[in-house]
Amino acid sequence: MIVCFDIGGSAIKGAVAHSADSIQPLGRRTTPLDDFGAFAQTLGDVIREAGGKPDRIAISITGVVDPESRAIKCANIPCIDGRKLSADLSAVLGLPVLVANDADCFALAEAGAGAGRGHRIVLGAILGTGVGGGLVVDGRLINEDGGFAGEWGHGPAVAAMAGTPPVAIPAFDCGCGQRGCVDTIGGARGMERLHQTLHGKALTSEEITTLWQEGDSEAERTIDVLVDLVSSPLALTVNITGATIVPVGGGLSNVTPLIARIDKAVRARILRKFDRPLVVPGQCRIEPGLIGAAILGLGGEAQ
Ligand SMILES: [Zn+2]
């Protein structure tokens, strides 16, 4: 038995898992943001709810673990930012602790229990607030030992011209320290930035996608440019990884016509030709973080 967690800046959600098909939710708590002792205590409280000592715990979290130092970068939760989270929690809780970021856990969930079932190579792509990804091969997370496999959202990959007819796209500064990342134009905030740049109008991504589906010409231009900018780096990532399915998670994955349009554009830009959808909405619509963490914990050894 393992206990898995999905931890964000507002809530800690826990579950007890005996297998990927048997996950029972435990209590949901508010995330302590400024006190690591309280943070660890909250996890301990949830573990006690499971009744019995788990073999290990596995955590899906917003944040990135540095492959060398094992320190986590997590701006949303200051009390863990910069800590060696696995080691520090393990010391307090007396249990092995596995940590993976939420994009990696999404990829694991889709590979094990979602749109990626039956596929050897699954590239999970997040189009949420920003852009992320994770790579699972033969059921194993490629990032498990540290690294950034499947992270197609960062690096100066965005074209200088995009759309039909082409328009110049500035290289926007990214939170990772680089410029011109897919993350700056591909998620919800990126869509809003593109719309502002192209039309001088500050709309939310929900407003833009609603207008687009109603036939608004400015929103269509924004989506046309976004799909063009996102599809080339995603297609290259598909070529490099050999992924045969790309489940998409995050808020924009709920806009089904947008995912269908990205799918069409990506399939036109890759070497292998598929006569079926390749980029598809993820199927784990409820708690992909918990499902992915459960699969991580059930399959993995402690780090
Ligand atoms: Zn970046």
Short mmCIF file of C-alpha atoms and ligand atoms in Angstrom, two decimals:
data_model
loop_
_atom_site.label_atom_id
_atom_site.label_comp_id
_atom_site.label_asym_id
_atom_site.label_seq_id
_atom_site.Cartn_x
_atom_site.Cartn_y
_atom_site.Cartn_z
CA MET A 1 0.00 0.00 0.00
CA ILE A 2 1.19 3.51 -0.75
CA VAL A 3 -0.13 6.97 0.04
CA CYS A 4 -0.07 9.44 -2.84
CA PHE A 5 -0.48 13.20 -2.81
CA ASP A 6 -1.33 15.93 -5.28
CA ILE A 7 0.08 19.14 -3.80
CA GLY A 8 -0.61 22.61 -5.12
CA GLY A 9 -0.40 26.13 -3.75
CA SER A 10 -3.89 25.96 -2.26
CA ALA A 11 -4.64 22.32 -1.39
CA ILE A 12 -3.00 19.04 -0.41
CA LYS A 13 -5.04 16.10 -1.70
CA GLY A 14 -4.19 12.60 -0.53
CA ALA A 15 -5.23 9.08 -1.49
CA VAL A 16 -4.39 5.54 -0.53
CA ALA A 17 -3.50 3.25 -3.44
CA HIS A 18 -3.20 -0.53 -3.61
CA SER A 19 -3.07 -0.51 -7.43
CA ALA A 20 -3.66 2.02 -10.23
CA ASP A 21 -7.27 0.79 -10.34
CA SER A 22 -7.76 1.02 -6.59
CA ILE A 23 -7.26 4.59 -5.38
CA GLN A 24 -9.35 5.83 -2.45
CA PRO A 25 -9.25 9.55 -1.67
CA LEU A 26 -8.29 10.68 1.82
CA GLY A 27 -8.81 14.13 3.32
CA ARG A 28 -8.16 17.35 1.49
CA ARG A 29 -6.20 19.96 3.49
CA THR A 30 -5.11 23.54 3.00
CA THR A 31 -1.44 23.75 1.99
CA PRO A 32 0.73 25.35 4.73
CA LEU A 33 2.76 27.87 2.76
CA ASP A 34 5.27 29.32 5.24
CA ASP A 35 6.02 26.60 7.82
CA PHE A 36 7.76 23.40 6.71
CA GLY A 37 7.01 21.70 10.03
CA ALA A 38 3.29 22.32 9.51
CA PHE A 39 3.59 21.18 5.88
CA ALA A 40 5.17 17.84 6.90
CA GLN A 41 2.70 17.48 9.78
CA THR A 42 -0.22 17.88 7.37
CA LEU A 43 1.13 15.05 5.21
CA GLY A 44 1.61 12.95 8.35
CA ASP A 45 -2.02 13.57 9.35
CA VAL A 46 -3.26 12.38 5.96
CA ILE A 47 -0.99 9.30 6.11
CA ARG A 48 -2.47 8.37 9.50
CA GLU A 49 -5.93 8.51 7.91
CA ALA A 50 -4.84 5.69 5.59
CA GLY A 51 -4.69 3.31 8.57
CA GLY A 52 -1.51 1.26 8.46
CA LYS A 53 2.06 1.98 7.45
CA PRO A 54 2.47 2.62 3.72
CA ASP A 55 5.45 1.17 1.80
CA ARG A 56 6.26 4.66 0.58
CA ILE A 57 4.65 7.93 -0.31
CA ALA A 58 4.59 9.52 -3.76
CA ILE A 59 3.93 13.18 -4.48
CA SER A 60 2.79 15.07 -7.55
CA ILE A 61 3.69 18.72 -7.09
CA THR A 62 3.83 21.99 -8.98
CA GLY A 63 7.54 22.69 -9.16
CA VAL A 64 10.74 21.40 -10.68
CA VAL A 65 13.35 19.24 -8.95
CA ASP A 66 16.93 20.07 -9.90
CA PRO A 67 18.53 16.86 -11.26
CA GLU A 68 21.89 17.49 -9.52
CA SER A 69 21.07 19.09 -6.18
CA ARG A 70 17.60 17.45 -5.81
CA ALA A 71 16.37 20.84 -4.54
CA ILE A 72 12.86 21.79 -5.61
CA LYS A 73 11.97 25.10 -7.19
CA CYS A 74 8.41 25.84 -6.13
CA ALA A 75 7.46 29.51 -5.97
CA ASN A 76 3.84 28.72 -4.97
CA ILE A 77 4.85 27.06 -1.69
CA PRO A 78 7.66 29.14 -0.07
CA CYS A 79 8.30 26.71 2.84
CA ILE A 80 9.51 23.96 0.46
CA ASP A 81 11.18 26.20 -2.15
CA GLY A 82 14.87 25.28 -2.36
CA ARG A 83 14.56 22.22 -0.08
CA LYS A 84 15.60 18.67 -0.87
CA LEU A 85 11.96 17.72 -0.56
CA SER A 86 12.27 13.92 -0.80
CA ALA A 87 15.05 13.72 1.80
CA ASP A 88 13.57 16.34 4.15
CA LEU A 89 10.10 14.78 4.17
CA SER A 90 11.54 11.28 4.46
CA ALA A 91 13.47 12.34 7.58
CA VAL A 92 10.33 13.72 9.24
CA LEU A 93 7.86 11.03 8.15
CA GLY A 94 10.16 7.99 8.44
CA LEU A 95 9.07 6.71 5.02
CA PRO A 96 10.61 6.65 1.53
CA VAL A 97 9.33 9.63 -0.46
CA LEU A 98 9.11 9.96 -4.24
CA VAL A 99 8.51 13.37 -5.81
CA ALA A 100 7.61 14.19 -9.42
CA ASN A 101 6.22 17.32 -10.98
CA ASP A 102 2.61 17.51 -12.04
CA ALA A 103 3.34 17.29 -15.78
CA ASP A 104 5.29 14.05 -15.22
CA CYS A 105 2.46 12.66 -13.09
CA PHE A 106 -0.04 13.63 -15.78
CA ALA A 107 2.04 11.68 -18.33
CA LEU A 108 2.18 8.66 -15.99
CA ALA A 109 -1.58 8.82 -15.41
CA GLU A 110 -2.35 8.99 -19.12
CA ALA A 111 0.10 6.18 -19.93
CA GLY A 112 -1.29 3.91 -17.23
CA ALA A 113 -4.95 4.77 -17.07
CA GLY A 114 -5.82 7.25 -19.85
CA ALA A 115 -5.39 7.97 -23.55
CA GLY A 116 -1.89 6.45 -23.56
CA ARG A 117 -2.94 2.92 -22.64
CA GLY A 118 -1.54 0.45 -25.17
CA HIS A 119 1.18 2.86 -26.32
CA ARG A 120 4.88 2.23 -25.55
CA ILE A 121 5.93 5.88 -25.83
CA VAL A 122 3.61 8.51 -24.35
CA LEU A 123 4.37 12.24 -24.43
CA GLY A 124 2.10 14.01 -21.98
CA ALA A 125 1.71 17.69 -22.93
CA ILE A 126 0.35 20.33 -20.58
CA LEU A 127 -1.39 23.38 -22.02
CA GLY A 128 -2.42 24.96 -18.75
CA THR A 129 -1.43 28.34 -17.40
CA GLY A 130 1.87 27.60 -19.13
CA VAL A 131 3.33 24.75 -21.18
CA GLY A 132 4.95 21.57 -19.83
CA GLY A 133 5.36 17.92 -20.55
CA GLY A 134 6.55 14.51 -19.46
CA LEU A 135 7.71 11.37 -21.19
CA VAL A 136 6.78 7.80 -20.27
CA VAL A 137 8.31 4.79 -22.03
CA ASP A 138 7.16 1.24 -21.30
CA GLY A 139 5.27 2.54 -18.28
CA ARG A 140 8.31 4.23 -16.74
CA LEU A 141 8.78 7.93 -16.27
CA ILE A 142 11.95 8.94 -18.11
CA ASN A 143 12.53 11.76 -15.62
CA GLU A 144 12.46 9.46 -12.62
CA ASP A 145 16.18 9.81 -11.95
CA GLY A 146 16.13 13.56 -12.55
CA GLY A 147 16.07 15.55 -15.74
CA PHE A 148 13.67 17.35 -17.98
CA ALA A 149 12.64 14.73 -20.55
CA GLY A 150 9.50 15.76 -22.38
CA GLU A 151 9.78 19.42 -21.30
CA TRP A 152 9.07 20.89 -24.71
CA GLY A 153 7.85 24.20 -23.20
CA HIS A 154 11.26 25.80 -22.59
CA GLY A 155 14.12 26.82 -24.83
CA PRO A 156 14.17 29.53 -27.51
CA ALA A 157 12.04 27.58 -30.01
CA VAL A 158 9.30 29.99 -31.06
CA ALA A 159 9.36 31.13 -34.71
CA ALA A 160 9.92 34.82 -35.47
CA MET A 161 7.04 34.82 -37.98
CA ALA A 162 3.79 32.88 -37.70
CA GLY A 163 0.24 32.60 -38.99
CA THR A 164 -1.40 33.04 -42.40
CA PRO A 165 -0.45 35.60 -43.60
CA PRO A 166 2.72 35.63 -41.46
CA VAL A 167 3.09 38.23 -38.72
CA ALA A 168 6.23 39.04 -36.69
CA ILE A 169 6.24 37.51 -33.20
CA PRO A 170 8.48 39.09 -30.52
CA ALA A 171 10.68 36.80 -28.40
CA PHE A 172 8.95 37.22 -25.03
CA ASP A 173 10.87 36.82 -21.76
CA CYS A 174 10.14 33.53 -19.99
CA GLY A 175 10.09 32.77 -16.28
CA CYS A 176 12.87 30.19 -16.84
CA GLY A 177 15.30 32.98 -17.76
CA GLN A 178 15.31 32.41 -21.51
CA ARG A 179 13.43 34.21 -24.28
CA GLY A 180 11.07 32.90 -26.93
CA CYS A 181 9.98 29.75 -25.08
CA VAL A 182 6.81 27.89 -26.11
CA ASP A 183 5.69 28.56 -22.54
CA THR A 184 5.45 32.29 -23.34
CA ILE A 185 2.88 31.85 -26.14
CA GLY A 186 1.33 28.39 -25.80
CA GLY A 187 -0.68 28.19 -22.57
CA ALA A 188 -3.54 30.32 -21.30
CA ARG A 189 -1.28 33.26 -20.36
CA GLY A 190 0.52 32.91 -23.70
CA MET A 191 -2.75 32.99 -25.63
CA GLU A 192 -3.70 36.18 -23.78
CA ARG A 193 -0.27 37.69 -24.54
CA LEU A 194 -0.59 36.83 -28.24
CA HIS A 195 -4.08 38.34 -28.42
CA GLN A 196 -2.82 41.51 -26.75
CA THR A 197 0.15 41.69 -29.13
CA LEU A 198 -1.90 41.06 -32.28
CA HIS A 199 -5.01 43.11 -31.46
CA GLY A 200 -4.14 45.35 -28.48
CA LYS A 201 -6.95 43.81 -26.41
CA ALA A 202 -6.63 42.33 -22.92
CA LEU A 203 -9.00 39.33 -22.86
CA THR A 204 -8.87 36.14 -20.81
CA SER A 205 -8.12 32.84 -22.53
CA GLU A 206 -11.72 31.79 -21.79
CA GLU A 207 -13.01 34.90 -23.58
CA ILE A 208 -10.68 34.33 -26.53
CA THR A 209 -11.60 30.66 -27.00
CA THR A 210 -15.32 31.44 -26.63
CA LEU A 211 -15.10 34.23 -29.23
CA TRP A 212 -13.10 31.92 -31.48
CA GLN A 213 -15.77 29.24 -31.37
CA GLU A 214 -18.37 31.92 -32.18
CA GLY A 215 -16.46 32.82 -35.35
CA ASP A 216 -14.77 36.06 -34.21
CA SER A 217 -12.09 37.00 -36.77
CA GLU A 218 -9.58 38.49 -34.28
CA ALA A 219 -9.78 35.43 -32.04
CA GLU A 220 -9.35 33.22 -35.12
CA ARG A 221 -6.17 35.12 -35.97
CA THR A 222 -4.84 34.59 -32.42
CA ILE A 223 -5.62 30.87 -32.51
CA ASP A 224 -4.14 30.56 -36.02
CA VAL A 225 -0.86 32.11 -34.82
CA LEU A 226 -0.81 30.10 -31.57
CA VAL A 227 -1.40 26.78 -33.36
CA ASP A 228 1.33 27.61 -35.88
CA LEU A 229 3.83 28.55 -33.12
CA VAL A 230 3.03 25.57 -30.87
CA SER A 231 2.81 22.86 -33.52
CA SER A 232 6.36 23.02 -34.87
CA PRO A 233 8.18 22.45 -31.55
CA LEU A 234 5.60 19.82 -30.58
CA ALA A 235 6.05 18.02 -33.92
CA LEU A 236 9.83 18.05 -33.45
CA THR A 237 9.39 16.61 -29.96
CA VAL A 238 7.23 13.81 -31.41
CA ASN A 239 9.94 13.03 -33.99
CA ILE A 240 12.66 12.98 -31.34
CA THR A 241 10.80 10.87 -28.77
CA GLY A 242 8.97 8.56 -31.16
CA ALA A 243 5.77 9.12 -29.19
CA THR A 244 2.72 7.48 -30.75
CA ILE A 245 0.22 9.37 -28.61
CA VAL A 246 0.27 12.87 -27.09
CA PRO A 247 -2.43 13.24 -24.41
CA VAL A 248 -2.97 16.91 -23.51
CA GLY A 249 -3.80 18.15 -20.01
CA GLY A 250 -4.27 21.56 -18.40
CA GLY A 251 -7.11 24.04 -18.84
CA LEU A 252 -6.80 24.49 -22.61
CA SER A 253 -7.22 20.72 -23.11
CA ASN A 254 -10.91 21.31 -22.34
CA VAL A 255 -11.20 23.30 -25.60
CA THR A 256 -11.62 20.23 -27.79
CA PRO A 257 -11.64 22.05 -31.18
CA LEU A 258 -8.30 23.69 -30.26
CA ILE A 259 -6.70 20.33 -29.50
CA ALA A 260 -8.10 18.94 -32.78
CA ARG A 261 -6.56 21.85 -34.68
CA ILE A 262 -3.17 21.41 -33.00
CA ASP A 263 -3.39 17.67 -33.78
CA LYS A 264 -3.97 18.37 -37.47
CA ALA A 265 -1.07 20.84 -37.62
CA VAL A 266 1.33 18.54 -35.73
CA ARG A 267 0.50 15.52 -37.88
CA ALA A 268 1.24 17.60 -41.00
CA ARG A 269 4.72 18.43 -39.59
CA ILE A 270 6.03 15.06 -38.37
CA LEU A 271 7.85 12.39 -40.34
CA ARG A 272 5.61 9.48 -39.41
CA LYS A 273 2.12 9.70 -40.89
CA PHE A 274 -0.79 8.77 -38.66
CA ASP A 275 -4.29 8.20 -40.01
CA ARG A 276 -5.77 8.75 -36.55
CA PRO A 277 -5.53 11.53 -33.97
CA LEU A 278 -2.10 11.82 -32.33
CA VAL A 279 -2.58 14.88 -30.09
CA VAL A 280 -5.70 14.17 -28.03
CA PRO A 281 -7.37 15.48 -24.86
CA GLY A 282 -6.23 13.51 -21.81
CA GLN A 283 -8.75 11.01 -20.48
CA CYS A 284 -7.90 11.27 -16.77
CA ARG A 285 -10.19 14.25 -16.27
CA ILE A 286 -10.50 13.74 -12.50
CA GLU A 287 -7.35 13.86 -10.35
CA PRO A 288 -4.64 12.99 -12.90
CA GLY A 289 -2.06 14.15 -10.32
CA LEU A 290 -3.20 11.59 -7.77
CA ILE A 291 -3.43 8.80 -10.36
CA GLY A 292 0.05 9.63 -11.68
CA ALA A 293 1.53 9.82 -8.18
CA ALA A 294 -0.08 6.46 -7.36
CA ILE A 295 1.51 4.88 -10.45
CA LEU A 296 4.85 6.49 -9.55
CA GLY A 297 4.67 5.15 -6.01
CA LEU A 298 3.49 1.67 -6.94
CA GLY A 299 6.15 1.21 -9.60
CA GLY A 300 9.12 3.09 -8.26
CA GLU A 301 11.94 2.70 -5.80
CA ALA A 302 12.62 5.54 -3.39
CA GLN A 303 15.19 8.12 -4.41
ZN ZN B 1 11.22 29.17 -20.62
#
